[in-house]
Amino acid sequence: MAPFDQLPKENVRPKTEQLPVVDGSQEISIEASPSRESEERRSRKTMFDRIRAVDTAIFTKIDVDPGNVFNRVSQIEALESLAMGKQKERKRLGDAGVNAIMRMKIERDGGGEIVGFMKQKSGEAYFDKDGTPLIYSVSDDQYFRNEGVDVDPGQRAIAQQWSSDSFKQEYAVQMAKAYGVPPEEFEAYKTSLEVDRFGPRIDIPPEGFIAREVAMSRIDMLCEFDVIPPTAARKIDRLVADGHGGTKIVEDIASVQEGVSSTSEENPARYLSAKEFEAMNKNNASEWSDTIGIKYTEEERKKLEQDGRLPEPQESMARLATLDWLMGSQDRHFENMFIDPVSGKVTGIDNGLHSGRARDLVIKHGREEYAIEDGKRIKRKSDPTEGMRQLRSIPLEILGQRPELKLGPKDQEKMGKIYKDIMSGGPQKEVIEQVYKMMFPDRREARVQMGKFIARLKYIADHGRPGLTSTELFPIGALTKDQHEESQIREN
């Protein structure tokens, strides 16, 4: 397709070159370099090459529903603008250095502009080994301890557990066993925990957030769900102190996600309210349209049923819940999803926390604690990986309370087709392989994680909804509902 001819030279494969066929046994490695900047450049090029491979498979090899052709073209144009378009405006949102987000206006090819939200590789929130929050300084290109805040006791306990030699040893052994790593390579997993700071998930490396932002967007495109905005990786320049009293420009990489738009400028997309969350938990899914104030005629409902579709917002909520379960979302709180009050469509944003390495691990090591089991008080070891395994997703919480909520017949059929095509070696398999290579540079991990994704996809195809267990989900909605409602009142 013509738009791909406009990609930067380092991302463009010669037209005569065939894309590699990945069978899961190929070694994925990055050569060591004595220069940090050289290694960073190579890492960026590898990232862009892998994104290119995913996009080539999705946009040139996979047939789409004829009704989605216009949307597919719009997605391609948006991705090109986000990745390469000329920046017109740039404004920092939120606290500097803590989950820092930039609101950008980018010039589109052929006229017009697109609004995107950019997160740099170094922009996530981190804390020190004693639990003290860290603030990233863009000008100094380093993190500083935020001594002006009280350290959360739970965060301190987690940091101390993750720093302990015994936890590192057990984590390394369990990870190595899970991914078929021979004993002589156990130390490599221990080394991966020897970090100078901790992020929200110890099993997602800091450089992994951007890959995951892009991955969620591409899986959404593969499924034709249209509940994740187009997301691109973009090269950016930063001015930093060079240590000798001067400054220098360094290259960095960021994810840029298209802003969520509404079908009406007078009624912009907004956060799901706490009251709507409560109603969706209690009311039958067929009543959600009335909750939001959307009226469907009987003819409109019949037409949707004939097309194998569901009314909004239950269709998009089921789709987003499905993606969150397939990919293992850890951060789908109230402010990481928007609802269009006109159409009822639900959209997920900020998708960097998913696909953790330790989703299926259980490591019984940590501080001693007491629990009540069968009416008896028992002493046991805490599990420092519990927070890694449990998913955090408002759509999954709602789905867990609503057994009637599932994908529409057309979507479920689509999941079955993708599964069959993957198993028969179609281009869908190439997309999944490239996505997991992008997130897991170690080919053994990529292969195992991909296999688990395919197993979950098969379950969705068979049942039309995630196979969610009570222990798999951490209920963030119930804990943050009041806080979210208060923040909405302050904003209004």
PDB file of N, CA and C in Angstrom, residues 298-351:
ATOM      1  N   GLU A 298     -36.321   0.181  17.920  1.00  0.00           N
ATOM      2  CA  GLU A 298     -36.458  -1.265  17.740  1.00  0.00           C
ATOM      3  C   GLU A 298     -35.835  -1.695  16.416  1.00  0.00           C
ATOM      4  N   GLU A 299     -35.975  -0.847  15.384  1.00  0.00           N
ATOM      5  CA  GLU A 299     -35.388  -1.162  14.080  1.00  0.00           C
ATOM      6  C   GLU A 299     -33.865  -1.194  14.156  1.00  0.00           C
ATOM      7  N   GLU A 300     -33.295  -0.246  14.898  1.00  0.00           N
ATOM      8  CA  GLU A 300     -31.831  -0.199  15.040  1.00  0.00           C
ATOM      9  C   GLU A 300     -31.315  -1.438  15.763  1.00  0.00           C
ATOM     10  N   ARG A 301     -32.020  -1.854  16.775  1.00  0.00           N
ATOM     11  CA  ARG A 301     -31.597  -3.052  17.510  1.00  0.00           C
ATOM     12  C   ARG A 301     -31.693  -4.300  16.631  1.00  0.00           C
ATOM     13  N   LYS A 302     -32.740  -4.384  15.822  1.00  0.00           N
ATOM     14  CA  LYS A 302     -32.901  -5.540  14.935  1.00  0.00           C
ATOM     15  C   LYS A 302     -31.800  -5.576  13.885  1.00  0.00           C
ATOM     16  N   LYS A 303     -31.440  -4.394  13.381  1.00  0.00           N
ATOM     17  CA  LYS A 303     -30.371  -4.328  12.377  1.00  0.00           C
ATOM     18  C   LYS A 303     -29.044  -4.788  12.979  1.00  0.00           C
ATOM     19  N   LEU A 304     -28.736  -4.352  14.201  1.00  0.00           N
ATOM     20  CA  LEU A 304     -27.512  -4.794  14.871  1.00  0.00           C
ATOM     21  C   LEU A 304     -27.518  -6.308  15.055  1.00  0.00           C
ATOM     22  N   GLU A 305     -28.659  -6.841  15.470  1.00  0.00           N
ATOM     23  CA  GLU A 305     -28.768  -8.285  15.687  1.00  0.00           C
ATOM     24  C   GLU A 305     -28.560  -9.048  14.383  1.00  0.00           C
ATOM     25  N   GLN A 306     -29.124  -8.548  13.281  1.00  0.00           N
ATOM     26  CA  GLN A 306     -28.940  -9.185  11.977  1.00  0.00           C
ATOM     27  C   GLN A 306     -27.475  -9.184  11.553  1.00  0.00           C
ATOM     28  N   ASP A 307     -26.760  -8.125  11.935  1.00  0.00           N
ATOM     29  CA  ASP A 307     -25.339  -7.998  11.575  1.00  0.00           C
ATOM     30  C   ASP A 307     -24.415  -8.715  12.548  1.00  0.00           C
ATOM     31  N   GLY A 308     -24.984  -9.367  13.568  1.00  0.00           N
ATOM     32  CA  GLY A 308     -24.151 -10.067  14.552  1.00  0.00           C
ATOM     33  C   GLY A 308     -23.430  -9.134  15.490  1.00  0.00           C
ATOM     34  N   ARG A 309     -23.981  -7.940  15.675  1.00  0.00           N
ATOM     35  CA  ARG A 309     -23.354  -6.925  16.524  1.00  0.00           C
ATOM     36  C   ARG A 309     -24.192  -6.690  17.773  1.00  0.00           C
ATOM     37  N   LEU A 310     -23.582  -5.972  18.735  1.00  0.00           N
ATOM     38  CA  LEU A 310     -24.266  -5.583  19.957  1.00  0.00           C
ATOM     39  C   LEU A 310     -24.413  -4.071  19.983  1.00  0.00           C
ATOM     40  N   PRO A 311     -25.393  -3.550  20.726  1.00  0.00           N
ATOM     41  CA  PRO A 311     -25.463  -2.100  20.913  1.00  0.00           C
ATOM     42  C   PRO A 311     -24.247  -1.607  21.711  1.00  0.00           C
ATOM     43  N   GLU A 312     -23.892  -0.338  21.494  1.00  0.00           N
ATOM     44  CA  GLU A 312     -22.898   0.264  22.359  1.00  0.00           C
ATOM     45  C   GLU A 312     -23.604   0.615  23.669  1.00  0.00           C
ATOM     46  N   PRO A 313     -22.920   0.622  24.825  1.00  0.00           N
ATOM     47  CA  PRO A 313     -21.483   0.390  24.974  1.00  0.00           C
ATOM     48  C   PRO A 313     -21.104  -1.061  25.259  1.00  0.00           C
ATOM     49  N   GLN A 314     -22.093  -1.983  25.315  1.00  0.00           N
ATOM     50  CA  GLN A 314     -21.698  -3.343  25.692  1.00  0.00           C
ATOM     51  C   GLN A 314     -20.768  -3.998  24.680  1.00  0.00           C
ATOM     52  N   GLU A 315     -20.897  -3.638  23.388  1.00  0.00           N
ATOM     53  CA  GLU A 315     -19.994  -4.230  22.406  1.00  0.00           C
ATOM     54  C   GLU A 315     -18.554  -3.807  22.667  1.00  0.00           C
ATOM     55  N   SER A 316     -18.313  -2.494  22.795  1.00  0.00           N
ATOM     56  CA  SER A 316     -16.937  -2.023  23.000  1.00  0.00           C
ATOM     57  C   SER A 316     -16.415  -2.399  24.381  1.00  0.00           C
ATOM     58  N   MET A 317     -17.293  -2.473  25.387  1.00  0.00           N
ATOM     59  CA  MET A 317     -16.846  -2.887  26.719  1.00  0.00           C
ATOM     60  C   MET A 317     -16.411  -4.353  26.692  1.00  0.00           C
ATOM     61  N   ALA A 318     -17.172  -5.196  25.996  1.00  0.00           N
ATOM     62  CA  ALA A 318     -16.796  -6.613  25.872  1.00  0.00           C
ATOM     63  C   ALA A 318     -15.496  -6.752  25.092  1.00  0.00           C
ATOM     64  N   ARG A 319     -15.328  -5.934  24.061  1.00  0.00           N
ATOM     65  CA  ARG A 319     -14.098  -5.977  23.266  1.00  0.00           C
ATOM     66  C   ARG A 319     -12.887  -5.559  24.108  1.00  0.00           C
ATOM     67  N   LEU A 320     -13.040  -4.473  24.867  1.00  0.00           N
ATOM     68  CA  LEU A 320     -11.913  -3.996  25.673  1.00  0.00           C
ATOM     69  C   LEU A 320     -11.575  -4.992  26.779  1.00  0.00           C
ATOM     70  N   ALA A 321     -12.587  -5.588  27.391  1.00  0.00           N
ATOM     71  CA  ALA A 321     -12.348  -6.616  28.401  1.00  0.00           C
ATOM     72  C   ALA A 321     -11.608  -7.804  27.797  1.00  0.00           C
ATOM     73  N   THR A 322     -11.996  -8.173  26.576  1.00  0.00           N
ATOM     74  CA  THR A 322     -11.331  -9.286  25.889  1.00  0.00           C
ATOM     75  C   THR A 322      -9.856  -8.987  25.657  1.00  0.00           C
ATOM     76  N   LEU A 323      -9.551  -7.781  25.159  1.00  0.00           N
ATOM     77  CA  LEU A 323      -8.149  -7.405  24.950  1.00  0.00           C
ATOM     78  C   LEU A 323      -7.384  -7.361  26.256  1.00  0.00           C
ATOM     79  N   ASP A 324      -8.003  -6.830  27.303  1.00  0.00           N
ATOM     80  CA  ASP A 324      -7.324  -6.743  28.605  1.00  0.00           C
ATOM     81  C   ASP A 324      -6.979  -8.126  29.140  1.00  0.00           C
ATOM     82  N   TRP A 325      -7.844  -9.096  28.899  1.00  0.00           N
ATOM     83  CA  TRP A 325      -7.561 -10.455  29.369  1.00  0.00           C
ATOM     84  C   TRP A 325      -6.529 -11.141  28.480  1.00  0.00           C
ATOM     85  N   LEU A 326      -6.691 -10.988  27.168  1.00  0.00           N
ATOM     86  CA  LEU A 326      -5.723 -11.599  26.247  1.00  0.00           C
ATOM     87  C   LEU A 326      -4.305 -11.119  26.534  1.00  0.00           C
ATOM     88  N   MET A 327      -4.147  -9.808  26.776  1.00  0.00           N
ATOM     89  CA  MET A 327      -2.829  -9.209  26.923  1.00  0.00           C
ATOM     90  C   MET A 327      -2.402  -9.037  28.377  1.00  0.00           C
ATOM     91  N   GLY A 328      -3.305  -9.234  29.318  1.00  0.00           N
ATOM     92  CA  GLY A 328      -2.929  -9.139  30.728  1.00  0.00           C
ATOM     93  C   GLY A 328      -2.765  -7.715  31.219  1.00  0.00           C
ATOM     94  N   SER A 329      -3.776  -6.871  31.003  1.00  0.00           N
ATOM     95  CA  SER A 329      -3.688  -5.456  31.392  1.00  0.00           C
ATOM     96  C   SER A 329      -3.578  -5.298  32.897  1.00  0.00           C
ATOM     97  N   GLN A 330      -2.711  -4.378  33.298  1.00  0.00           N
ATOM     98  CA  GLN A 330      -2.465  -4.122  34.709  1.00  0.00           C
ATOM     99  C   GLN A 330      -2.870  -2.717  35.143  1.00  0.00           C
ATOM    100  N   ASP A 331      -3.404  -1.909  34.221  1.00  0.00           N
ATOM    101  CA  ASP A 331      -3.561  -0.495  34.564  1.00  0.00           C
ATOM    102  C   ASP A 331      -4.814   0.118  33.966  1.00  0.00           C
ATOM    103  N   ARG A 332      -5.886  -0.664  33.786  1.00  0.00           N
ATOM    104  CA  ARG A 332      -7.102  -0.124  33.173  1.00  0.00           C
ATOM    105  C   ARG A 332      -8.018   0.438  34.262  1.00  0.00           C
ATOM    106  N   HIS A 333      -7.565   1.525  34.900  1.00  0.00           N
ATOM    107  CA  HIS A 333      -8.398   2.178  35.901  1.00  0.00           C
ATOM    108  C   HIS A 333      -9.334   3.180  35.224  1.00  0.00           C
ATOM    109  N   PHE A 334     -10.078   3.950  36.023  1.00  0.00           N
ATOM    110  CA  PHE A 334     -11.097   4.843  35.471  1.00  0.00           C
ATOM    111  C   PHE A 334     -10.534   5.816  34.440  1.00  0.00           C
ATOM    112  N   GLU A 335      -9.342   6.335  34.692  1.00  0.00           N
ATOM    113  CA  GLU A 335      -8.812   7.375  33.829  1.00  0.00           C
ATOM    114  C   GLU A 335      -8.031   6.816  32.641  1.00  0.00           C
ATOM    115  N   ASN A 336      -8.005   5.502  32.485  1.00  0.00           N
ATOM    116  CA  ASN A 336      -7.368   4.889  31.322  1.00  0.00           C
ATOM    117  C   ASN A 336      -8.391   4.277  30.379  1.00  0.00           C
ATOM    118  N   MET A 337      -9.592   4.832  30.429  1.00  0.00           N
ATOM    119  CA  MET A 337     -10.623   4.442  29.470  1.00  0.00           C
ATOM    120  C   MET A 337     -11.582   5.626  29.311  1.00  0.00           C
ATOM    121  N   PHE A 338     -12.029   5.840  28.090  1.00  0.00           N
ATOM    122  CA  PHE A 338     -12.955   6.927  27.787  1.00  0.00           C
ATOM    123  C   PHE A 338     -14.245   6.358  27.233  1.00  0.00           C
ATOM    124  N   ILE A 339     -15.320   7.117  27.440  1.00  0.00           N
ATOM    125  CA  ILE A 339     -16.602   6.744  26.853  1.00  0.00           C
ATOM    126  C   ILE A 339     -17.126   7.933  26.053  1.00  0.00           C
ATOM    127  N   ASP A 340     -17.636   7.656  24.882  1.00  0.00           N
ATOM    128  CA  ASP A 340     -18.267   8.675  24.051  1.00  0.00           C
ATOM    129  C   ASP A 340     -19.724   8.772  24.506  1.00  0.00           C
ATOM    130  N   PRO A 341     -20.135   9.891  25.118  1.00  0.00           N
ATOM    131  CA  PRO A 341     -21.502   9.977  25.649  1.00  0.00           C
ATOM    132  C   PRO A 341     -22.572  10.014  24.571  1.00  0.00           C
ATOM    133  N   VAL A 342     -22.164  10.210  23.300  1.00  0.00           N
ATOM    134  CA  VAL A 342     -23.139  10.247  22.203  1.00  0.00           C
ATOM    135  C   VAL A 342     -23.389   8.842  21.658  1.00  0.00           C
ATOM    136  N   SER A 343     -22.288   8.120  21.352  1.00  0.00           N
ATOM    137  CA  SER A 343     -22.440   6.772  20.778  1.00  0.00           C
ATOM    138  C   SER A 343     -22.386   5.668  21.833  1.00  0.00           C
ATOM    139  N   GLY A 344     -21.755   5.971  22.987  1.00  0.00           N
ATOM    140  CA  GLY A 344     -21.581   4.950  24.029  1.00  0.00           C
ATOM    141  C   GLY A 344     -20.340   4.113  23.855  1.00  0.00           C
ATOM    142  N   LYS A 345     -19.533   4.395  22.826  1.00  0.00           N
ATOM    143  CA  LYS A 345     -18.327   3.605  22.572  1.00  0.00           C
ATOM    144  C   LYS A 345     -17.292   3.811  23.675  1.00  0.00           C
ATOM    145  N   VAL A 346     -16.672   2.714  24.108  1.00  0.00           N
ATOM    146  CA  VAL A 346     -15.632   2.741  25.142  1.00  0.00           C
ATOM    147  C   VAL A 346     -14.276   2.521  24.482  1.00  0.00           C
ATOM    148  N   THR A 347     -13.286   3.326  24.863  1.00  0.00           N
ATOM    149  CA  THR A 347     -11.946   3.255  24.279  1.00  0.00           C
ATOM    150  C   THR A 347     -10.913   3.182  25.393  1.00  0.00           C
ATOM    151  N   GLY A 348      -9.904   2.322  25.240  1.00  0.00           N
ATOM    152  CA  GLY A 348      -8.846   2.176  26.233  1.00  0.00           C
ATOM    153  C   GLY A 348      -7.601   2.957  25.834  1.00  0.00           C
ATOM    154  N   ILE A 349      -7.015   3.687  26.783  1.00  0.00           N
ATOM    155  CA  ILE A 349      -5.793   4.442  26.527  1.00  0.00           C
ATOM    156  C   ILE A 349      -4.704   4.002  27.499  1.00  0.00           C
ATOM    157  N   ASP A 350      -3.472   4.490  27.269  1.00  0.00           N
ATOM    158  CA  ASP A 350      -2.349   4.266  28.183  1.00  0.00           C
ATOM    159  C   ASP A 350      -2.157   2.766  28.432  1.00  0.00           C
ATOM    160  N   ASN A 351      -1.604   2.076  27.431  1.00  0.00           N
ATOM    161  CA  ASN A 351      -1.567   0.607  27.440  1.00  0.00           C
ATOM    162  C   ASN A 351      -0.177   0.026  27.616  1.00  0.00           C
TER     163      ASN A 351
END
